[in-house]
PDB file of C-alpha atoms in Angstrom:
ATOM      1  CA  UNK I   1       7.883  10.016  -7.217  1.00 41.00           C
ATOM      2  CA  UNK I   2       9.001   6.643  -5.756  1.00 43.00           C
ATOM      3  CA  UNK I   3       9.871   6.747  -1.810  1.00 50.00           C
ATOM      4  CA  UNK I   4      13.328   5.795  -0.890  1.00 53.00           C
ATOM      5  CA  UNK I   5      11.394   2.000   0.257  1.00 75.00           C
ATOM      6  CA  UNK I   6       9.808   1.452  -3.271  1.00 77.00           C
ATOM      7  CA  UNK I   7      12.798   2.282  -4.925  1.00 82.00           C
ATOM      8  CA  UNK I   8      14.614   0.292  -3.067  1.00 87.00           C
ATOM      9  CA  UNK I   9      12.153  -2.718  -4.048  1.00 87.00           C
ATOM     10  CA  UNK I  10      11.895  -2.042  -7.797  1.00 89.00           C
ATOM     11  CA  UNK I  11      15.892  -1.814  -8.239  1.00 92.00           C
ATOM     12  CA  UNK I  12      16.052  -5.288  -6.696  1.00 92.00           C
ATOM     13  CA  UNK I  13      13.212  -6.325  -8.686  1.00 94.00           C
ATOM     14  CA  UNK I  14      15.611  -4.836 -11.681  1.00 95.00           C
ATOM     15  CA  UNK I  15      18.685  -6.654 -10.933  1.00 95.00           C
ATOM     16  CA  UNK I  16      16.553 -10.121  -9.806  1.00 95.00           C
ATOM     17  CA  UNK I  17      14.981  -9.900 -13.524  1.00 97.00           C
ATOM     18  CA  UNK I  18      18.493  -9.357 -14.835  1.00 97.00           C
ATOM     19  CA  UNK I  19      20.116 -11.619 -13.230  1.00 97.00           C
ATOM     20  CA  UNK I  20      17.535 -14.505 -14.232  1.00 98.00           C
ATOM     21  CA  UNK I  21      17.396 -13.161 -17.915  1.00 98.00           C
ATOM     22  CA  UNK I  22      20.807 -13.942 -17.989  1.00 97.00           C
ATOM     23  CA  UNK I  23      20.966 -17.409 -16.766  1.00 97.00           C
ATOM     24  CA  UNK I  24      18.032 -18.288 -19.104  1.00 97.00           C
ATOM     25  CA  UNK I  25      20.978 -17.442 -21.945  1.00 97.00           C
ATOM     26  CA  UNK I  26      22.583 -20.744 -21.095  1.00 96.00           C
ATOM     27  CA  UNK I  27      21.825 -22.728 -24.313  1.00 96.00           C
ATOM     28  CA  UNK I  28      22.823 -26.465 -23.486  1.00 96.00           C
ATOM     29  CA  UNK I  29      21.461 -27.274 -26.845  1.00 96.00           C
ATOM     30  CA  UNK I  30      23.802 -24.531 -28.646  1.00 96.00           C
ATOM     31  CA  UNK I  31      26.579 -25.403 -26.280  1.00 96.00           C
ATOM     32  CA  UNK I  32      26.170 -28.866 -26.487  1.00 96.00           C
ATOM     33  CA  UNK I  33      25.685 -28.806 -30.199  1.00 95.00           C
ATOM     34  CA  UNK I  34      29.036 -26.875 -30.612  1.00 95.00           C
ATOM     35  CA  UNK I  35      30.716 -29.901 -28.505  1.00 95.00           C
ATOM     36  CA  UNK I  36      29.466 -32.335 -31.466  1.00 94.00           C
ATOM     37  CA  UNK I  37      30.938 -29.612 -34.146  1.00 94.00           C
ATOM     38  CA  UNK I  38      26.647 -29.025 -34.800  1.00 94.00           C
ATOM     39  CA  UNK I  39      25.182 -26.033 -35.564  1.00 94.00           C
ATOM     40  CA  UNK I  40      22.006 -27.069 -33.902  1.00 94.00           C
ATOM     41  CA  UNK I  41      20.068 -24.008 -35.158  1.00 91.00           C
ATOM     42  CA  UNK I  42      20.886 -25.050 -38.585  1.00 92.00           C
ATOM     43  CA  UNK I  43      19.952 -28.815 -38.051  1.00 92.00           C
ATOM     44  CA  UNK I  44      16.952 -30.304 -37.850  1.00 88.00           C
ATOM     45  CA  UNK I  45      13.971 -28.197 -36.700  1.00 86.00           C
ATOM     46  CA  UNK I  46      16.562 -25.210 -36.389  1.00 89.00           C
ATOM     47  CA  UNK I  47      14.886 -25.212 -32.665  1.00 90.00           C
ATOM     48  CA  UNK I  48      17.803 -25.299 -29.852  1.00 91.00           C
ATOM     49  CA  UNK I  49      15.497 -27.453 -27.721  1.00 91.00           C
ATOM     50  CA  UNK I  50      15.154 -30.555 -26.252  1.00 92.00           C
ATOM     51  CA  UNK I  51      13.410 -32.686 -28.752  1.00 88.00           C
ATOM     52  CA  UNK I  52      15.795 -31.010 -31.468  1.00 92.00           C
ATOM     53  CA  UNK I  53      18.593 -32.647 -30.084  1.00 95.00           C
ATOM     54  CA  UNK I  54      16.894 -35.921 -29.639  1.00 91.00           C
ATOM     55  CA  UNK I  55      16.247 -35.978 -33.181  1.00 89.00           C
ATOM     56  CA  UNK I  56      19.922 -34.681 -34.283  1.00 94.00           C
ATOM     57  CA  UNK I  57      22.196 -35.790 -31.245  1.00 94.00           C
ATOM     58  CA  UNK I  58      20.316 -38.611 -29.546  1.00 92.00           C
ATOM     59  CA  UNK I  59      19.184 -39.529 -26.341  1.00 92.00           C
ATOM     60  CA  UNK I  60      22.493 -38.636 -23.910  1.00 95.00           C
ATOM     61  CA  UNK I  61      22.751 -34.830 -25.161  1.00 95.00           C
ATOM     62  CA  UNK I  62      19.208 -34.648 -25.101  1.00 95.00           C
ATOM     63  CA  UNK I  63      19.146 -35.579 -21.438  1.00 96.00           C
ATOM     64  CA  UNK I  64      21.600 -33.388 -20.744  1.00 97.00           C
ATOM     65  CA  UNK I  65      19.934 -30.184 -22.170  1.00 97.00           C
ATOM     66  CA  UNK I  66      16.875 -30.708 -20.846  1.00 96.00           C
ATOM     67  CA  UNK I  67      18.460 -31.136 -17.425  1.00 97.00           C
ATOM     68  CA  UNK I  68      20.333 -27.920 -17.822  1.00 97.00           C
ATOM     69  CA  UNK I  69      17.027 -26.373 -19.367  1.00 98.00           C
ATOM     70  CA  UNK I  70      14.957 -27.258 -16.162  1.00 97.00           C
ATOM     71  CA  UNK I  71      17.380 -26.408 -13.810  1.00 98.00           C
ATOM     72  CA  UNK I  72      18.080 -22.863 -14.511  1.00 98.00           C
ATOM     73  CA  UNK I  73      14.890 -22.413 -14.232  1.00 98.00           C
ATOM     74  CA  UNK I  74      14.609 -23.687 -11.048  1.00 98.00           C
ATOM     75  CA  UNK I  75      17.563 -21.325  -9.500  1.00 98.00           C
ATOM     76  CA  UNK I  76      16.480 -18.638 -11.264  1.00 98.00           C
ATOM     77  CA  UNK I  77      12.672 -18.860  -8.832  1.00 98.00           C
ATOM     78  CA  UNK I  78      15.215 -20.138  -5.852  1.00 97.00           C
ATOM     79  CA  UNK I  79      17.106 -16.651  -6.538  1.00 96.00           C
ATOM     80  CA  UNK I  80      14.358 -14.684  -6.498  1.00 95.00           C
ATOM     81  CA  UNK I  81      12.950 -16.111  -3.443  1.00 96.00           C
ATOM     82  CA  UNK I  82      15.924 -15.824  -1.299  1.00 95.00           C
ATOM     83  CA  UNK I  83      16.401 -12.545  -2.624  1.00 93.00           C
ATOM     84  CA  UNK I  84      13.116 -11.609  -1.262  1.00 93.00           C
ATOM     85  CA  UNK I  85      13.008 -13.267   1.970  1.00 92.00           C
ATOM     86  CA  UNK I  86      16.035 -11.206   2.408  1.00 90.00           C
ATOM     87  CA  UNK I  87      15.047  -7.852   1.062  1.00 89.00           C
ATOM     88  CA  UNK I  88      11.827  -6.921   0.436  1.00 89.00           C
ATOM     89  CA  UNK I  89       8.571  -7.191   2.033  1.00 88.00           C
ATOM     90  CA  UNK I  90       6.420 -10.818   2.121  1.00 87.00           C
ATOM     91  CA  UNK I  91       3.711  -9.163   0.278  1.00 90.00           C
ATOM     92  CA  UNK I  92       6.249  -8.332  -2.722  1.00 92.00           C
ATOM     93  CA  UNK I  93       7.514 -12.045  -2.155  1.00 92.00           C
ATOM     94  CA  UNK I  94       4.867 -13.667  -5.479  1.00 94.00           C
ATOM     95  CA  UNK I  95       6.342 -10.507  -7.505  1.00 95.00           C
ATOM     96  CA  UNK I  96      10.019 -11.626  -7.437  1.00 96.00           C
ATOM     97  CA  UNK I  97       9.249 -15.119  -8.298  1.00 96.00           C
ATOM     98  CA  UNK I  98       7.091 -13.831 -10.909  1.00 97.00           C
ATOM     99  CA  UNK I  99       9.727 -11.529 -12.713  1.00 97.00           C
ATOM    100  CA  UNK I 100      12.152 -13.941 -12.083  1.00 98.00           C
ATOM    101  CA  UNK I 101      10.227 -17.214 -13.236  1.00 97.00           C
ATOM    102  CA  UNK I 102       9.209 -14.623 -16.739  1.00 98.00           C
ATOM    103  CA  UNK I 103      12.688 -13.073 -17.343  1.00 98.00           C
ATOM    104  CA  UNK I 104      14.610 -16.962 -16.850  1.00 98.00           C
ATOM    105  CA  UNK I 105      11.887 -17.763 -19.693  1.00 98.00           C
ATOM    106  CA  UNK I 106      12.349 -14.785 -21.512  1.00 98.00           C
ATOM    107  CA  UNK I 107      16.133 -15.165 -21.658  1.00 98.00           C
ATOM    108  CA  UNK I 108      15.935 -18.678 -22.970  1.00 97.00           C
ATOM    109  CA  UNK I 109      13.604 -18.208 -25.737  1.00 97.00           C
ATOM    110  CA  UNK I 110      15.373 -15.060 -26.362  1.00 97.00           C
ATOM    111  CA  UNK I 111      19.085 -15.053 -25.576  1.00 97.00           C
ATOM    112  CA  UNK I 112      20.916 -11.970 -26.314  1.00 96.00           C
ATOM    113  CA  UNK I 113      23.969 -14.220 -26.078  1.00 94.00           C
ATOM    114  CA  UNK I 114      22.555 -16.179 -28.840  1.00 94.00           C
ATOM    115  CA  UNK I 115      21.600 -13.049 -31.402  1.00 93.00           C
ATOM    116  CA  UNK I 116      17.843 -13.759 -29.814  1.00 94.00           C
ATOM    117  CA  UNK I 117      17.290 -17.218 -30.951  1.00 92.00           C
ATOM    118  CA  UNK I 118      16.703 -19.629 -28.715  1.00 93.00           C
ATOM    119  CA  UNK I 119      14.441 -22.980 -27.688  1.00 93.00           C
ATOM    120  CA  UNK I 120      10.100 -22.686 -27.297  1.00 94.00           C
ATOM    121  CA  UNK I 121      10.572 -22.574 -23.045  1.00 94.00           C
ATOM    122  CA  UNK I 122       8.879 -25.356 -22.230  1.00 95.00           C
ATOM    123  CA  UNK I 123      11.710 -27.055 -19.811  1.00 95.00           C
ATOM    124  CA  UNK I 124      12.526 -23.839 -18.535  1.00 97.00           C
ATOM    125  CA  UNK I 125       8.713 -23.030 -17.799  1.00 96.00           C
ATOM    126  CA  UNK I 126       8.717 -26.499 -16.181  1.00 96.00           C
ATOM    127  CA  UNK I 127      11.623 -25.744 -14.069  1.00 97.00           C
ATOM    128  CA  UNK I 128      10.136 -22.240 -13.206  1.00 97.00           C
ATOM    129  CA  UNK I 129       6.729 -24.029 -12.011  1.00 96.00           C
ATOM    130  CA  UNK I 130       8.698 -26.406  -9.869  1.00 96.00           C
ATOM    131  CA  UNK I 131       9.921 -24.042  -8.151  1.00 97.00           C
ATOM    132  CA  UNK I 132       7.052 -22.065  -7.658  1.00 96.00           C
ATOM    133  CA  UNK I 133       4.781 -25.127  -6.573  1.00 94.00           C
ATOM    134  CA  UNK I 134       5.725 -28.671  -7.470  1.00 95.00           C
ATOM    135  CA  UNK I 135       2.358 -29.140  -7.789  1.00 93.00           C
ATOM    136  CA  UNK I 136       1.888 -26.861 -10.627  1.00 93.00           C
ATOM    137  CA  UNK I 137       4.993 -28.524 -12.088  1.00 95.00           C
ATOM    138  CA  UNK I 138       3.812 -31.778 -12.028  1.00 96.00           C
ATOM    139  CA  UNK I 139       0.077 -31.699 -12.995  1.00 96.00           C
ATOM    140  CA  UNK I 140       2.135 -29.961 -16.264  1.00 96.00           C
ATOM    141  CA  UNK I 141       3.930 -32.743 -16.855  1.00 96.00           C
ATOM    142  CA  UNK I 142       1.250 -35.109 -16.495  1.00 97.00           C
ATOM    143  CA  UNK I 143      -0.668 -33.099 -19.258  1.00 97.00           C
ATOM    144  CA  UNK I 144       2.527 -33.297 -21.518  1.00 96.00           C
ATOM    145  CA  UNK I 145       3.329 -37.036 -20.561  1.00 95.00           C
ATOM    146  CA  UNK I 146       0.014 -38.228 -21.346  1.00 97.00           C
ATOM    147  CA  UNK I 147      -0.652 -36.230 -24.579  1.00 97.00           C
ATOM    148  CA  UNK I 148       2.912 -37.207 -25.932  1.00 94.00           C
ATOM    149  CA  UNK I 149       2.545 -41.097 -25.007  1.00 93.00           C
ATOM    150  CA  UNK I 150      -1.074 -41.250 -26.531  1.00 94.00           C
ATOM    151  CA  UNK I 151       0.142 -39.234 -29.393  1.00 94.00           C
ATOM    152  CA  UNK I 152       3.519 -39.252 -29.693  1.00 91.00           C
ATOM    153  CA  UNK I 153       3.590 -35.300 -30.644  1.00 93.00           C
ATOM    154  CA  UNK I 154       5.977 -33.343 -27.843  1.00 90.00           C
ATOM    155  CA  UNK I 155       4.574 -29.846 -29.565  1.00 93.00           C
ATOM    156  CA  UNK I 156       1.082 -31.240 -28.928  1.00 96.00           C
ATOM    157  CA  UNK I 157       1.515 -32.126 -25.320  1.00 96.00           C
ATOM    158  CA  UNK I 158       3.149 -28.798 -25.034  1.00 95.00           C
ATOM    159  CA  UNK I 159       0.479 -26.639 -26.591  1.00 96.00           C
ATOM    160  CA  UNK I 160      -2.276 -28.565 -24.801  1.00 97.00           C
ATOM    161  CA  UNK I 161      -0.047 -27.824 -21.539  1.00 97.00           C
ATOM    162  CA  UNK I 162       0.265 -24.707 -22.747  1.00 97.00           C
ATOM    163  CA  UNK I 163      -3.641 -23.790 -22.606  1.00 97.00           C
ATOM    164  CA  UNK I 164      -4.279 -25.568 -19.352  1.00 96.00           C
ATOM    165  CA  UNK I 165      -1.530 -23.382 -17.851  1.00 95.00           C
ATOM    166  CA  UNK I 166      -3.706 -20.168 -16.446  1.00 95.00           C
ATOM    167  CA  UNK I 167      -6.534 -22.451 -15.921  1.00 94.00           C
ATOM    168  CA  UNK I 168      -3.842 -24.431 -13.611  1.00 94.00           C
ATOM    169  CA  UNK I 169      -2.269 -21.750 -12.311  1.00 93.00           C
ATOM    170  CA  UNK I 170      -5.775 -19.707 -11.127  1.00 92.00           C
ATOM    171  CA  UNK I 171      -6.645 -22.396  -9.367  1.00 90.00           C
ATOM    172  CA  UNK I 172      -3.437 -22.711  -7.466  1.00 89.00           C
ATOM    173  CA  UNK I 173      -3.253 -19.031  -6.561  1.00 91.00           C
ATOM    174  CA  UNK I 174      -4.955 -16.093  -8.621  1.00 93.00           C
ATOM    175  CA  UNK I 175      -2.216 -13.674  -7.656  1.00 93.00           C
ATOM    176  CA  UNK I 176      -0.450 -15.398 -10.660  1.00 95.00           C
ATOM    177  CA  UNK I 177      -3.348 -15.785 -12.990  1.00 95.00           C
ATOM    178  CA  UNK I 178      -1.473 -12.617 -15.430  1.00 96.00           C
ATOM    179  CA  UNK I 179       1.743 -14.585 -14.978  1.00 96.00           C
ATOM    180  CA  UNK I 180       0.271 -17.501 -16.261  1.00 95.00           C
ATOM    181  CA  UNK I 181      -1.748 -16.336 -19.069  1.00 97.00           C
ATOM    182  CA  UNK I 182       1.217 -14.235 -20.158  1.00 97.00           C
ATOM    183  CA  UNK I 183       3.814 -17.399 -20.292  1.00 97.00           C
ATOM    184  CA  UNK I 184       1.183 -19.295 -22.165  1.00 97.00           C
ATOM    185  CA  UNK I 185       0.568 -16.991 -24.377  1.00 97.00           C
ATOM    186  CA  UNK I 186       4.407 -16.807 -25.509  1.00 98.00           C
ATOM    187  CA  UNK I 187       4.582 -20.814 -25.755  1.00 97.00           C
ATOM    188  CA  UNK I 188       1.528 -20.669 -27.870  1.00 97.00           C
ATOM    189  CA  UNK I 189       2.840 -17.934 -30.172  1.00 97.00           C
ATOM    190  CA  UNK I 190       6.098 -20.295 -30.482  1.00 95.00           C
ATOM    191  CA  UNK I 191       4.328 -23.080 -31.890  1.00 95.00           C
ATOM    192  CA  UNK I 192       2.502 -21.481 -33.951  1.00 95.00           C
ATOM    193  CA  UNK I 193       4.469 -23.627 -36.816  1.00 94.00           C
ATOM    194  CA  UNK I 194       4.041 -26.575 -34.888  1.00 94.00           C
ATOM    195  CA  UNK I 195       0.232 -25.927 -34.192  1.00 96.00           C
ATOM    196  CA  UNK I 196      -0.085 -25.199 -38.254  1.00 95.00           C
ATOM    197  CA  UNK I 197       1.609 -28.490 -39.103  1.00 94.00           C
ATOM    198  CA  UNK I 198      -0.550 -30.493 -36.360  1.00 94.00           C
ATOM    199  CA  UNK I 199      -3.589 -29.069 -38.443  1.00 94.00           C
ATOM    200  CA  UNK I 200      -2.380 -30.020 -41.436  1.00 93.00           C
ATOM    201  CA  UNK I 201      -1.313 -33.529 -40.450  1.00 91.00           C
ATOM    202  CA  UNK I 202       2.331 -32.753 -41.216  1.00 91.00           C
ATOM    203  CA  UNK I 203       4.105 -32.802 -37.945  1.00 91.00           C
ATOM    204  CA  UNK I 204       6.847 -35.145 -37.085  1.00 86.00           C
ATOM    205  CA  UNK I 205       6.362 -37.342 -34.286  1.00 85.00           C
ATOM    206  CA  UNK I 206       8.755 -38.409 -31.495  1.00 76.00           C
ATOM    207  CA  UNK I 207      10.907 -41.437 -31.827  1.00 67.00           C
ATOM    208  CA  UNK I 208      12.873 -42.744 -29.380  1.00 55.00           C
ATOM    209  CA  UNK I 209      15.236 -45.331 -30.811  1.00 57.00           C
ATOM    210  CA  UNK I 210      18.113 -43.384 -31.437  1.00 49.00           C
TER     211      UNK I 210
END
């Protein structure tokens, strides 16, 4: 049995996770998409991402989603840590941003709103880890900037981003080391296509004249 304090902390654990799975279901690239009469699951990679829309919609929409992408990420973690400077305990203060930072994630790879179909995560996770630490955020997007420009794969950059992650994230504060390994894990697992077509030299690579 749970006393009346703990219960207290995991329902507002409950509706924080909620509450962030939910705004993870905004899908600028669906929304967006709709705007240009585009299916933008059925064009394309089928991926309602960033680089999707680049490569269907062009530069302007594709600024504008991955704006949208990072940011709900970011008030999602924002959420959660106001929510726990105002509610719960310090010590449960990492486990907020934690479920918050995972179900935000969660809910934009896998929007009920959206039959369950959404982008890979990757802005969102970025958004998450700015939050959490702009340092974690930004030594990620140094790994992706550099492996895209030398490259000029985004799913590379992410998937090498991807397994730096924990390593990253251990270093910043082992309390999150599970966190970290998890949400890697679940960008790994989708790009599993992308990592199968970057081993068979059949990926497409990033252009940026349109």
């Amino acid at each position: 049995m749970f006393t009346s304090n703990e219960g207290m902390a995991i329902a507002i654990l409950g509706v924080g996770a909620v509450i962030a799975y939910f705004m993870g279901n905004i899908s600028p690239a669906i929304l967006i998409g709709r705007l240009y009469g585009v299916d933008i699951k059925s064009e394309g990679s089928g991926n309602a991402g960033t680089t999707n829309v680049l490569r269907v919609l062009g530069k302007k929409a594709a600024a504008a989603t991955l704006l949208i992408d990072v940011l709900k990420g970011v008030f999602a973690v924002l959420l959660g840590k106001l929510a726990a400077a105002y509610f719960l305990e310090p010590k449960l203060g990492p486990y907020m941003v934690m479920v918050c930072g995972l179900a935000v994630f969660c809910g934009h790879i896998w929007p009920m709103a959206f039959g369950f179909k959404g982008g890979k995560g990757v802005a969102t996770a970025f958004g998450v880890l700015m939050a959490v630490s702009p340092l974690l955020g930004l030594a990620e997007l140094a790994i992706v900037v550099v492996v895209v420009a030398v490259s000029r794969f985004v799913s590379l950059g992410s998937v090498v981003a991807a397994v730096a992650f924990p390593l990253i994230v251990n270093y910043y504060d082992p309390t999150y080391l599970g966190w970290g390994l998890l949400m890697a894990l679940i960008v790994l697992y989708k790009h599993n296509v992308n990592i199968s077509r970057l081993v068979k030299g059949e990926e497409s690579k990033i252009s940026f004249k349109k």
